[in-house]
């Protein structure tokens, strides 16, 4: 019997989960990757083999061509986006969707692009929120009712639990971030579901005791798209001066930026019961650290920053991103 590794975002989404997950999929040669989280409001960037992929539904582990890819019942999918991504990534034959995964309809997208969802909350306009609302009202569609999804259907919970029983390596992918959680985030400026580790377990049909490692991902600074509080938010000119400009994968909106928030990081580690931290974009904070592969070779400033995160959160920073490519990663998991 084996235990799953679960990856979640520790901030407001866009922490670089796509990069961390794709690294783990390749490095640990993952057998099964299963995606929980909300839906195509997510946008993961995966840079691999000289190509940049932006995926909203397909598990970011697709870069390992032998990994079985699953989408859990708790997710809502847009069938059109799913099919486009199947073609983009060439995963037909190894991708499956749970019978009971929720479905985003045209009407949901329309509702998400008007009124308070657009004006007040600043949603991604992907229809995920209205689809989840209909689901709660027990009138939403599910995957087993959709003709174009028939070829992908499976019982995800059974597959994942059986894989663990057989001792296989299973990676569970969360999306969004802890402070976008409907329950634990900055309500009402949040997404339409809980996004913490417990919710992601439920999304894919795993009991919490089946998870062995919980990797909470942070970026070296905090970003946020859409409305809602962002403590220490920097003015645009300062963001540009520091070279921290980012644009949303889904919406193209400029991301709001603040320095790393140690207090929120600690809270995210508690809410998710983090066993490890993955820290991305250290190379953007300290340019001289781009492409570094060993912790010892990082600048003193970068090392101090990592140690401070460990001291404040009480959790070891095991993975450190030093560039956008899958292989730009310092891996300290083997160290005692
Ligand atoms: P959501 O599910 O939407 O929250 O997305 P995400 O967490 O997968 O992050 P997203 O891909 O939206 O944004 C992260 C950005 O940082 C992408 O452009 C990545 O290519 C980039 N990135 C990730 N890790 C690193 C890193 O260590 N260094 C650099 N330079 N870029 C990185
Ligand atoms: P929704 O999830 O589209 O309803 O959007 C609700 C809020 O969550 C908005 O502020 C969005 O910008 C934010 N959001 C949702 N998904 C993501 C994501 O994957 N990355 C970053 N922000 C997100
Ligand atoms: Mg994103």
CSV table of C-alpha atoms and ligand atoms in Angstrom, one decimal:
chain,number,residue,atom,x,y,z
A,1,UNK,CA,0.0,0.0,0.0
A,2,UNK,CA,1.3,3.5,-0.8
A,3,UNK,CA,0.2,7.0,0.2
A,4,UNK,CA,-0.7,9.9,-2.1
A,5,UNK,CA,1.2,13.1,-2.5
A,6,UNK,CA,-1.1,16.1,-2.6
A,7,UNK,CA,-0.2,19.6,-4.0
A,8,UNK,CA,-2.1,22.7,-3.1
A,9,UNK,CA,-1.7,26.5,-3.5
A,10,UNK,CA,-0.8,28.4,-0.3
A,11,UNK,CA,-1.8,31.9,-1.4
A,12,UNK,CA,-4.2,33.3,-4.0
A,13,UNK,CA,-3.6,30.9,-6.9
A,14,UNK,CA,-0.9,31.1,-9.5
A,15,UNK,CA,1.8,30.1,-7.1
A,16,UNK,CA,3.3,27.9,-9.8
A,17,UNK,CA,1.5,24.6,-9.0
A,18,UNK,CA,1.7,23.6,-12.7
A,19,UNK,CA,5.4,23.8,-12.6
A,20,UNK,CA,5.8,21.9,-9.3
A,21,UNK,CA,3.3,19.2,-10.3
A,22,UNK,CA,5.0,18.6,-13.7
A,23,UNK,CA,8.4,18.4,-12.0
A,24,UNK,CA,7.1,15.8,-9.5
A,25,UNK,CA,5.3,13.8,-12.2
A,26,UNK,CA,8.6,13.4,-14.1
A,27,UNK,CA,11.0,13.1,-11.2
A,28,UNK,CA,9.0,10.6,-9.2
A,29,UNK,CA,7.7,8.9,-12.3
A,30,UNK,CA,4.1,9.2,-11.1
A,31,UNK,CA,1.7,6.3,-12.1
A,32,UNK,CA,-1.6,8.2,-11.5
A,33,UNK,CA,-2.2,11.9,-11.4
A,34,UNK,CA,-5.7,13.1,-10.3
A,35,UNK,CA,-6.9,16.6,-10.5
A,36,UNK,CA,-9.2,18.1,-7.8
A,37,UNK,CA,-10.0,21.8,-7.4
A,38,UNK,CA,-12.7,24.0,-8.9
A,39,UNK,CA,-12.5,23.8,-12.7
A,40,UNK,CA,-11.3,25.8,-15.8
A,41,UNK,CA,-11.0,29.0,-13.8
A,42,UNK,CA,-7.5,27.6,-13.1
A,43,UNK,CA,-4.7,28.1,-15.6
A,44,UNK,CA,-1.5,26.2,-15.1
A,45,UNK,CA,1.6,27.0,-17.1
A,46,UNK,CA,3.9,24.1,-17.9
A,47,UNK,CA,7.1,24.7,-19.7
A,48,UNK,CA,8.6,21.4,-21.0
A,49,UNK,CA,10.7,20.3,-24.0
A,50,UNK,CA,11.0,23.9,-25.3
A,51,UNK,CA,7.2,24.3,-25.4
A,52,UNK,CA,4.9,26.3,-23.1
A,53,UNK,CA,1.5,24.7,-22.4
A,54,UNK,CA,-1.4,26.5,-20.6
A,55,UNK,CA,-3.8,24.0,-19.2
A,56,UNK,CA,-7.0,24.6,-17.4
A,57,UNK,CA,-8.4,21.1,-16.9
A,58,UNK,CA,-5.9,18.5,-17.9
A,59,UNK,CA,-3.7,17.4,-15.0
A,60,UNK,CA,-0.3,19.2,-15.2
A,61,UNK,CA,1.3,15.8,-14.8
A,62,UNK,CA,0.6,15.1,-18.5
A,63,UNK,CA,4.3,15.8,-19.3
A,64,UNK,CA,5.1,12.3,-18.1
A,65,UNK,CA,3.7,10.4,-21.1
A,66,UNK,CA,3.1,7.2,-19.1
A,67,UNK,CA,1.1,8.8,-16.3
A,68,UNK,CA,-2.6,7.9,-16.1
A,69,UNK,CA,-4.6,11.2,-15.8
A,70,UNK,CA,-7.8,11.6,-14.0
A,71,UNK,CA,-10.3,14.4,-13.2
A,72,UNK,CA,-12.2,14.0,-9.9
A,73,UNK,CA,-16.0,14.1,-9.3
A,74,UNK,CA,-15.6,17.4,-7.3
A,75,UNK,CA,-14.4,19.3,-10.4
A,76,UNK,CA,-16.6,21.1,-12.9
A,77,UNK,CA,-15.5,20.8,-16.5
A,78,UNK,CA,-16.2,22.7,-19.7
A,79,UNK,CA,-16.4,19.8,-22.3
A,80,UNK,CA,-15.2,22.1,-25.1
A,81,UNK,CA,-12.1,23.2,-23.2
A,82,UNK,CA,-11.4,19.7,-22.2
A,83,UNK,CA,-11.5,18.4,-25.8
A,84,UNK,CA,-9.3,21.2,-27.0
A,85,UNK,CA,-6.7,20.4,-24.3
A,86,UNK,CA,-6.8,16.7,-25.1
A,87,UNK,CA,-5.8,17.6,-28.6
A,88,UNK,CA,-3.2,20.1,-27.4
A,89,UNK,CA,-1.5,17.7,-25.1
A,90,UNK,CA,-2.2,14.4,-27.0
A,91,UNK,CA,-3.4,12.6,-23.9
A,92,UNK,CA,-6.4,10.7,-25.5
A,93,UNK,CA,-6.3,7.1,-24.2
A,94,UNK,CA,-4.8,7.9,-20.8
A,95,UNK,CA,-7.2,10.7,-19.6
A,96,UNK,CA,-10.4,9.8,-17.8
A,97,UNK,CA,-13.2,11.9,-16.1
A,98,UNK,CA,-15.4,10.7,-13.2
A,99,UNK,CA,-19.0,9.8,-14.2
A,100,UNK,CA,-20.1,12.5,-11.7
A,101,UNK,CA,-17.8,15.3,-12.6
A,102,UNK,CA,-19.9,18.5,-12.9
A,103,UNK,CA,-20.4,20.3,-16.2
A,104,UNK,CA,-20.3,24.0,-17.1
A,105,UNK,CA,-23.1,25.0,-19.5
A,106,UNK,CA,-23.3,28.0,-21.8
A,107,UNK,CA,-25.7,29.7,-19.5
A,108,UNK,CA,-23.2,29.4,-16.6
A,109,UNK,CA,-20.6,31.3,-18.6
A,110,UNK,CA,-23.1,34.0,-19.4
A,111,UNK,CA,-24.1,34.4,-15.7
A,112,UNK,CA,-20.4,34.5,-14.7
A,113,UNK,CA,-19.8,37.5,-17.0
A,114,UNK,CA,-22.4,39.9,-15.8
A,115,UNK,CA,-23.6,41.6,-12.6
A,116,UNK,CA,-21.9,41.2,-9.2
A,117,UNK,CA,-19.8,38.2,-10.2
A,118,UNK,CA,-18.1,40.3,-12.8
A,119,UNK,CA,-18.2,43.8,-11.2
A,120,UNK,CA,-17.8,43.0,-7.5
A,121,UNK,CA,-15.9,39.7,-7.3
A,122,UNK,CA,-14.0,39.9,-10.6
A,123,UNK,CA,-14.3,36.2,-11.4
A,124,UNK,CA,-12.5,34.5,-14.2
A,125,UNK,CA,-15.8,34.4,-16.2
A,126,UNK,CA,-15.3,30.7,-16.8
A,127,UNK,CA,-18.7,29.7,-15.5
A,128,UNK,CA,-17.3,27.6,-12.7
A,129,UNK,CA,-19.2,29.5,-9.9
A,130,UNK,CA,-22.7,29.3,-11.5
A,131,UNK,CA,-22.1,25.6,-12.4
A,132,UNK,CA,-21.3,24.9,-8.7
A,133,UNK,CA,-24.3,26.9,-7.6
A,134,UNK,CA,-26.6,24.8,-9.9
A,135,UNK,CA,-24.9,21.7,-8.5
A,136,UNK,CA,-25.8,22.7,-5.0
A,137,UNK,CA,-29.4,23.3,-6.1
A,138,UNK,CA,-29.3,19.7,-7.6
A,139,UNK,CA,-30.1,20.8,-11.1
A,140,UNK,CA,-26.6,20.8,-12.7
A,141,UNK,CA,-25.5,18.4,-15.4
A,142,UNK,CA,-22.9,15.8,-14.8
A,143,UNK,CA,-20.4,14.1,-17.1
A,144,UNK,CA,-22.2,10.9,-17.6
A,145,UNK,CA,-25.0,12.8,-19.4
A,146,UNK,CA,-22.8,14.5,-21.9
A,147,UNK,CA,-22.3,12.6,-25.3
A,148,UNK,CA,-18.8,13.9,-26.1
A,149,UNK,CA,-17.5,12.8,-22.6
A,150,UNK,CA,-18.7,9.2,-22.9
A,151,UNK,CA,-15.3,7.9,-24.1
A,152,UNK,CA,-13.5,9.4,-21.1
A,153,UNK,CA,-15.8,8.2,-18.3
A,154,UNK,CA,-14.5,6.2,-15.3
A,155,UNK,CA,-15.0,5.7,-11.5
A,156,UNK,CA,-12.1,8.0,-10.4
A,157,UNK,CA,-12.4,7.3,-6.6
A,158,UNK,CA,-12.2,3.5,-7.3
A,159,UNK,CA,-9.2,3.9,-9.6
A,160,UNK,CA,-7.3,6.1,-7.2
A,161,UNK,CA,-7.9,4.0,-4.2
A,162,UNK,CA,-7.0,0.8,-6.1
A,163,UNK,CA,-3.8,2.4,-7.3
A,164,UNK,CA,-2.8,3.1,-3.7
A,165,UNK,CA,-3.7,-0.4,-2.7
A,166,UNK,CA,-1.4,-1.7,-5.4
A,167,UNK,CA,1.5,0.5,-4.1
A,168,UNK,CA,1.4,2.8,-7.1
A,169,UNK,CA,2.6,6.4,-7.0
A,170,UNK,CA,-0.3,8.8,-6.9
A,171,UNK,CA,-0.2,12.6,-7.2
A,172,UNK,CA,-3.2,14.7,-6.3
A,173,UNK,CA,-3.4,18.1,-7.9
A,174,UNK,CA,-5.2,21.0,-6.2
A,175,UNK,CA,-6.0,24.3,-8.0
A,176,UNK,CA,-6.5,28.0,-6.9
A,177,UNK,CA,-5.1,28.8,-3.5
A,178,UNK,CA,-5.9,28.7,0.2
A,179,UNK,CA,-7.1,32.3,0.5
A,180,UNK,CA,-9.4,31.9,-2.4
A,181,UNK,CA,-11.2,29.2,-0.5
A,182,UNK,CA,-15.0,29.7,0.0
A,183,UNK,CA,-14.6,28.8,3.7
A,184,UNK,CA,-11.1,30.0,4.7
A,185,UNK,CA,-10.4,32.8,2.2
A,186,UNK,CA,-11.2,36.5,2.0
A,187,UNK,CA,-14.9,36.0,1.6
A,188,UNK,CA,-16.8,37.2,-0.5
A,189,UNK,CA,-13.7,37.7,-2.7
A,190,UNK,CA,-13.2,34.0,-3.1
A,191,UNK,CA,-13.9,31.1,-5.6
A,192,UNK,CA,-17.0,28.9,-5.4
A,193,UNK,CA,-15.5,26.0,-3.3
A,194,UNK,CA,-13.2,25.2,-0.5
A,195,UNK,CA,-9.7,24.8,-2.0
A,196,UNK,CA,-7.7,23.5,0.9
A,197,UNK,CA,-6.1,20.0,1.1
A,198,UNK,CA,-9.2,18.4,2.8
A,199,UNK,CA,-11.4,19.6,0.0
A,200,UNK,CA,-9.1,18.3,-2.7
A,201,UNK,CA,-9.1,14.9,-1.1
A,202,UNK,CA,-12.9,14.9,-1.2
A,203,UNK,CA,-12.9,16.1,-4.8
A,204,UNK,CA,-11.1,13.0,-5.9
A,205,UNK,CA,-12.7,10.5,-3.5
A,206,UNK,CA,-9.7,9.9,-1.2
A,207,UNK,CA,-10.0,9.8,2.6
A,208,UNK,CA,-7.5,12.1,4.4
A,209,UNK,CA,-5.6,9.1,5.8
A,210,UNK,CA,-4.6,8.0,2.3
A,211,UNK,CA,-2.4,11.1,1.8
A,212,UNK,CA,1.2,10.9,3.0
A,213,UNK,CA,2.6,14.2,1.9
A,214,UNK,CA,1.0,17.6,1.6
A,215,UNK,CA,3.0,20.0,-0.5
A,216,UNK,CA,1.9,23.6,-0.1
A,217,UNK,CA,3.1,25.9,-3.0
A,218,UNK,CA,4.1,29.5,-2.5
A,219,UNK,CA,5.7,31.9,-4.9
A,220,UNK,CA,8.5,34.1,-3.7
A,221,UNK,CA,6.1,37.1,-3.6
A,222,UNK,CA,2.3,37.1,-3.4
A,223,UNK,CA,0.0,37.8,-6.4
A,224,UNK,CA,-3.7,38.1,-6.8
A,225,UNK,CA,-6.1,38.6,-9.8
A,226,UNK,CA,-9.5,40.0,-9.4
A,227,UNK,CA,-10.9,41.9,-6.4
A,228,UNK,CA,-10.3,41.5,-2.6
A,229,UNK,CA,-7.7,42.4,0.0
A,230,UNK,CA,-3.9,42.0,-0.7
A,231,UNK,CA,-1.9,43.2,2.3
A,232,UNK,CA,1.1,45.2,1.3
A,233,UNK,CA,0.0,45.6,-2.3
A,234,UNK,CA,2.7,47.4,-4.3
A,235,UNK,CA,2.0,50.2,-6.8
A,236,UNK,CA,2.3,49.2,-10.4
A,237,UNK,CA,5.5,51.2,-10.9
A,238,UNK,CA,7.1,49.4,-8.0
A,239,UNK,CA,6.1,46.0,-9.4
A,240,UNK,CA,7.6,46.9,-12.7
A,241,UNK,CA,10.8,48.2,-11.1
A,242,UNK,CA,11.2,44.9,-9.2
A,243,UNK,CA,10.5,42.9,-12.4
A,244,UNK,CA,7.6,41.1,-10.8
A,245,UNK,CA,4.9,41.8,-13.5
A,246,UNK,CA,2.7,38.9,-14.3
A,247,UNK,CA,-0.4,38.4,-16.4
A,248,UNK,CA,-3.2,35.9,-15.8
A,249,UNK,CA,-3.1,32.6,-17.7
A,250,UNK,CA,-6.9,32.5,-18.1
A,251,UNK,CA,-8.0,36.2,-18.2
A,252,UNK,CA,-4.8,38.0,-19.3
A,253,UNK,CA,-5.4,40.4,-16.5
A,254,UNK,CA,-2.4,42.0,-14.8
A,255,UNK,CA,-1.8,40.3,-11.5
A,256,UNK,CA,-1.7,42.5,-8.4
A,257,UNK,CA,1.5,42.0,-6.4
A,258,UNK,CA,2.7,42.1,-2.7
A,259,UNK,CA,5.9,41.0,-1.0
A,260,UNK,CA,5.9,37.5,0.6
A,261,UNK,CA,3.4,37.4,3.5
A,262,UNK,CA,4.9,35.2,6.3
A,263,UNK,CA,1.8,35.5,8.5
A,264,UNK,CA,-0.5,34.1,5.7
A,265,UNK,CA,2.0,31.5,4.8
A,266,UNK,CA,1.9,30.2,8.3
A,267,UNK,CA,-1.8,30.1,8.3
A,268,UNK,CA,-1.9,28.3,5.0
A,269,UNK,CA,0.5,25.6,6.4
A,270,UNK,CA,-1.9,25.1,9.3
A,271,UNK,CA,-5.1,25.0,7.2
A,272,UNK,CA,-3.6,22.4,4.9
A,273,UNK,CA,-1.5,20.5,7.4
A,274,UNK,CA,1.5,21.0,5.2
A,275,UNK,CA,4.4,18.5,5.4
A,276,UNK,CA,6.5,20.3,2.8
A,277,UNK,CA,6.7,23.7,1.1
A,278,UNK,CA,7.5,24.2,-2.6
A,279,UNK,CA,8.8,27.8,-3.2
A,280,UNK,CA,8.7,29.0,-6.8
A,281,UNK,CA,10.3,32.0,-8.6
A,282,UNK,CA,13.3,32.5,-6.3
A,283,UNK,CA,15.1,33.4,-9.5
A,284,UNK,CA,12.7,36.4,-10.0
A,285,UNK,CA,13.4,37.6,-6.5
A,286,UNK,CA,17.2,37.1,-6.8
A,287,UNK,CA,18.2,37.1,-10.4
A,288,UNK,CA,21.6,35.6,-9.7
A,289,UNK,CA,19.9,32.4,-8.7
A,290,UNK,CA,18.4,31.6,-12.1
A,291,UNK,CA,18.9,28.0,-13.1
A,292,UNK,CA,20.6,27.0,-9.8
A,293,UNK,CA,20.2,23.2,-9.1
A,294,UNK,CA,21.7,22.9,-5.6
A,295,UNK,CA,20.7,24.7,-2.3
A,296,UNK,CA,24.4,25.3,-1.5
A,297,UNK,CA,24.8,27.2,-4.7
A,298,UNK,CA,22.1,29.7,-4.0
A,299,UNK,CA,23.0,33.3,-3.0
A,300,UNK,CA,23.2,34.1,0.8
A,301,UNK,CA,20.1,36.3,0.4
A,302,UNK,CA,18.1,33.4,-1.1
A,303,UNK,CA,19.2,31.0,1.5
A,304,UNK,CA,18.2,33.4,4.3
A,305,UNK,CA,14.8,33.9,2.7
A,306,UNK,CA,14.2,30.2,2.5
A,307,UNK,CA,15.4,29.7,6.2
A,308,UNK,CA,13.1,32.5,7.3
A,309,UNK,CA,10.1,30.8,5.7
A,310,UNK,CA,11.0,27.6,7.4
A,311,UNK,CA,11.4,29.3,10.8
A,312,UNK,CA,8.1,31.2,10.5
A,313,UNK,CA,6.0,28.3,9.3
A,314,UNK,CA,7.8,25.4,11.0
A,315,UNK,CA,7.7,23.5,7.6
A,316,UNK,CA,10.7,22.5,5.5
A,317,UNK,CA,11.1,24.1,2.0
A,318,UNK,CA,11.8,21.0,0.0
A,319,UNK,CA,11.4,22.2,-3.5
A,320,UNK,CA,12.7,25.6,-4.8
A,321,UNK,CA,11.9,26.8,-8.4
A,322,UNK,CA,14.8,28.6,-10.1
A,323,UNK,CA,13.2,29.1,-13.5
A,324,UNK,CA,10.1,28.4,-15.6
A,325,UNK,CA,11.2,25.0,-17.0
A,326,UNK,CA,10.2,21.7,-15.5
A,327,UNK,CA,13.8,20.9,-14.6
A,328,UNK,CA,14.6,24.3,-13.0
A,329,UNK,CA,14.2,23.0,-9.5
A,330,UNK,CA,16.3,22.5,-6.3
A,331,UNK,CA,15.1,19.2,-4.7
A,332,UNK,CA,15.9,18.9,-1.0
A,333,UNK,CA,13.6,16.0,-0.3
A,334,UNK,CA,16.5,13.6,0.1
A,335,UNK,CA,18.1,15.7,2.8
A,336,UNK,CA,17.5,14.9,6.4
B,1,LIG,P1,-3.5,28.3,-10.9
B,1,LIG,O1,-4.1,26.9,-10.8
B,1,LIG,O2,-4.2,29.2,-11.9
B,1,LIG,O3,-3.5,28.9,-9.5
B,1,LIG,O4,-2.0,28.3,-11.5
B,1,LIG,P2,-0.5,27.9,-11.2
B,1,LIG,O5,-0.3,27.8,-9.7
B,1,LIG,O6,-0.2,26.6,-11.9
B,1,LIG,O7,0.4,29.1,-11.7
B,1,LIG,P3,0.5,29.8,-13.1
B,1,LIG,O8,0.9,28.8,-14.1
B,1,LIG,O9,-0.8,30.5,-13.4
B,1,LIG,O10,1.5,30.9,-12.8
B,1,LIG,C1,2.8,30.7,-12.4
B,1,LIG,C2,3.8,31.3,-13.4
B,1,LIG,O11,5.1,31.2,-12.9
B,1,LIG,C3,3.9,30.6,-14.8
B,1,LIG,O12,4.1,31.5,-15.8
B,1,LIG,C4,5.1,29.6,-14.6
B,1,LIG,O13,5.7,29.3,-15.8
B,1,LIG,C5,6.0,30.5,-13.8
B,1,LIG,N1,6.9,29.8,-12.9
B,1,LIG,C6,6.6,28.7,-12.0
B,1,LIG,N2,7.7,28.4,-11.3
B,1,LIG,C7,8.7,29.3,-11.7
B,1,LIG,C8,10.0,29.5,-11.2
B,1,LIG,O14,10.5,28.8,-10.3
B,1,LIG,N3,10.7,30.5,-11.8
B,1,LIG,C9,10.2,31.3,-12.8
B,1,LIG,N4,11.0,32.2,-13.4
B,1,LIG,N5,8.9,31.1,-13.3
B,1,LIG,C10,8.2,30.1,-12.7
B,2,LIG,P1,-14.0,32.3,-10.0
B,2,LIG,O1,-13.3,31.2,-9.4
B,2,LIG,O2,-13.8,32.4,-11.5
B,2,LIG,O3,-15.4,32.4,-9.5
B,2,LIG,O4,-13.3,33.7,-9.5
B,2,LIG,C1,-13.3,34.1,-8.1
B,2,LIG,C2,-12.0,34.7,-7.7
B,2,LIG,O5,-11.0,33.7,-7.7
B,2,LIG,C3,-11.5,35.8,-8.6
B,2,LIG,O6,-10.8,36.8,-7.8
B,2,LIG,C4,-10.5,35.1,-9.5
B,2,LIG,O7,-9.6,36.0,-10.1
B,2,LIG,C5,-9.9,34.1,-8.5
B,2,LIG,N1,-9.4,32.9,-9.2
B,2,LIG,C6,-10.1,31.8,-9.5
B,2,LIG,N2,-9.3,30.8,-10.0
B,2,LIG,C7,-8.1,31.3,-10.0
B,2,LIG,C8,-6.8,30.8,-10.3
B,2,LIG,O8,-6.6,29.7,-10.8
B,2,LIG,N3,-5.7,31.6,-10.2
B,2,LIG,C9,-5.9,32.9,-9.6
B,2,LIG,N4,-7.0,33.4,-9.3
B,2,LIG,C10,-8.1,32.6,-9.5
B,3,LIG,MG1,-2.8,30.1,-12.7
